[in-house]
Coordinates of C-alpha atoms in Angstrom, one line a residue:
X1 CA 0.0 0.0 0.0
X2 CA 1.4 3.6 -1.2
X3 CA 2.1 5.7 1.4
X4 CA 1.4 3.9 4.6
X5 CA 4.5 4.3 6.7
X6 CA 6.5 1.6 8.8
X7 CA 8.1 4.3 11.0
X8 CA 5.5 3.9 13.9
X9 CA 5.6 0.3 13.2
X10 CA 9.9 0.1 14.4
X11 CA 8.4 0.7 18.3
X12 CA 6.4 -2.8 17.8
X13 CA 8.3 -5.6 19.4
X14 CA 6.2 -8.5 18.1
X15 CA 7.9 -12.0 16.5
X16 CA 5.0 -12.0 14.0
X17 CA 5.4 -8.6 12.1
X18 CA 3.4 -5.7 11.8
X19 CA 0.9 -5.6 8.9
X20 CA -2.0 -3.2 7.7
X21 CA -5.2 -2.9 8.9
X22 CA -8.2 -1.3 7.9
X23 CA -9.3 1.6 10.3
X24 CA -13.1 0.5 10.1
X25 CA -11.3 -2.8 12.5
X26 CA -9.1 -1.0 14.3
X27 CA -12.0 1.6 15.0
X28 CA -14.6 -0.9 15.6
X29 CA -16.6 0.1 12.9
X30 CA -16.5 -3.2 10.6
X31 CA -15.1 -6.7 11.7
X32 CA -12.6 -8.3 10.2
X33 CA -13.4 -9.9 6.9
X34 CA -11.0 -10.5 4.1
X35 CA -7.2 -11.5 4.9
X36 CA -4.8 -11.3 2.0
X37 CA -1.1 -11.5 1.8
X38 CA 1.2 -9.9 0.1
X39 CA 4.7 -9.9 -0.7
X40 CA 6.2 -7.7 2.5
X41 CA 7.3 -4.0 1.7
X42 CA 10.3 -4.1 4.5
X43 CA 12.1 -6.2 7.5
X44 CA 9.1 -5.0 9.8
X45 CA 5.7 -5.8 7.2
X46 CA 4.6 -9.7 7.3
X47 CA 2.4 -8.8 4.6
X48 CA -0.6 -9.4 5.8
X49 CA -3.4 -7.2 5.2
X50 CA -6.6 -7.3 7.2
X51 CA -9.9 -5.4 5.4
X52 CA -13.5 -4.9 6.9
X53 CA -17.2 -6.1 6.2
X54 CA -17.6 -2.2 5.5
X55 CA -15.0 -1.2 3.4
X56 CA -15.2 -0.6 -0.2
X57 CA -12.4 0.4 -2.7
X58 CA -12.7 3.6 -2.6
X59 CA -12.2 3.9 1.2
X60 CA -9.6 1.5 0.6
X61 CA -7.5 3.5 -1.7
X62 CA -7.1 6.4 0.6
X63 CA -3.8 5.1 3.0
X64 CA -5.4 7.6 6.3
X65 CA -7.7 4.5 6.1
X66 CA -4.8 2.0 7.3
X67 CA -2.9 1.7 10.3
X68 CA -0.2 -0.2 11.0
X69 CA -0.6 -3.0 13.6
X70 CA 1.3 -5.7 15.4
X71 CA 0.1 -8.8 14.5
X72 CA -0.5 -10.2 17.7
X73 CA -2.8 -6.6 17.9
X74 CA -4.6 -8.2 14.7
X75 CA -5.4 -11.5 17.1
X76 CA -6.5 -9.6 20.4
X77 CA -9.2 -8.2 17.8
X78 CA -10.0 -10.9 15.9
X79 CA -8.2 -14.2 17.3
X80 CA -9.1 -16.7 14.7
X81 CA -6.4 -15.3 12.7
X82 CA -3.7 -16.8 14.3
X83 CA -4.5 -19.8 12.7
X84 CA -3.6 -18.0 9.1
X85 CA 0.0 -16.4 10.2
X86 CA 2.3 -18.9 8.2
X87 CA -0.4 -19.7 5.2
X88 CA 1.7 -18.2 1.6
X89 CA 2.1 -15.1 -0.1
X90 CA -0.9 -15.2 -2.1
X91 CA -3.2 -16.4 0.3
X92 CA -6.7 -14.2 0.3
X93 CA -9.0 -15.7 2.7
X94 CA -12.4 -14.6 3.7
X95 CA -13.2 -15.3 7.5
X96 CA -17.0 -16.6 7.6
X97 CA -19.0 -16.8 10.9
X98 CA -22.4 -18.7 11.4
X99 CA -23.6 -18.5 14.8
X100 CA -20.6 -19.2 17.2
X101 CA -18.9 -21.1 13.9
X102 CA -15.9 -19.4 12.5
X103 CA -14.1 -20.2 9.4
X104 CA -12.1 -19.3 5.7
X105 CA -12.2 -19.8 2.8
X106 CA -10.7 -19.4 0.0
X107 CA -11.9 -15.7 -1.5
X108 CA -11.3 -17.2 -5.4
X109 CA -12.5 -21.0 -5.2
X110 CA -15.0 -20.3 -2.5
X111 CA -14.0 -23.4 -0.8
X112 CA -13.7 -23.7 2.8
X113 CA -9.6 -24.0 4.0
X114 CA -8.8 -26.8 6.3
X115 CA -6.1 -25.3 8.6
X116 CA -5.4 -28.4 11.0
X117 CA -5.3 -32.1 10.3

């Protein structure tokens, strides 16, 4: 993402990475929806990006709409994405929840991702 800046991010001590979030999460607006990652941008970005029920593209494209979060930030807000840390670059994955269910799948095949055997 253009113009979002790591500075803030070098005071995060976190093992996982810091990686973008929409605001509409980090706000409490929208809950987390759609997980995609992408190849990182520097030593401190994991790559993961995390997007809202609420957002749309043009929200999106504006970077005052992101913040830059530790991951383990990302799973005190929504904690079924610790499951997703180590899944590729590539990976875009929308987080489903029926009743007290919660589960991905794959945003392009629509099929649901087994993460543990």
């Amino acid at each position: 993402m253009e113009g979002i800046d790591y500075v803030m991010a070098a005071t995060i001590n976190s093992s996982y990475g810091a990686c973008l979030v929409s605001k509409n999460i980090y706000d409490g607006k929208g809950r987390l929806k759609w997980c995609i990652r992408e190849d990182d941008k520097n030593e401190l970005d994991n790559g993961w990006r995390f997007l809202s029920d609420i957002d749309n593209e043009e929200y999106l494209e504006d970077s005052n709409n992101w913040c830059v979060l530790a991951y383990e930030s990302v799973i005190e807000i929504e904690p079924a994405v610790l499951a997703v840390y180590n899944m590729p670059v590539g990976t875009e994955l929308t987080l489903i929840q029926e009743g007290k269910r919660k589960f991905f799948i794959d945003t392009n095949t629509g099929k649901e991702i087994t993460l543990y055997k």
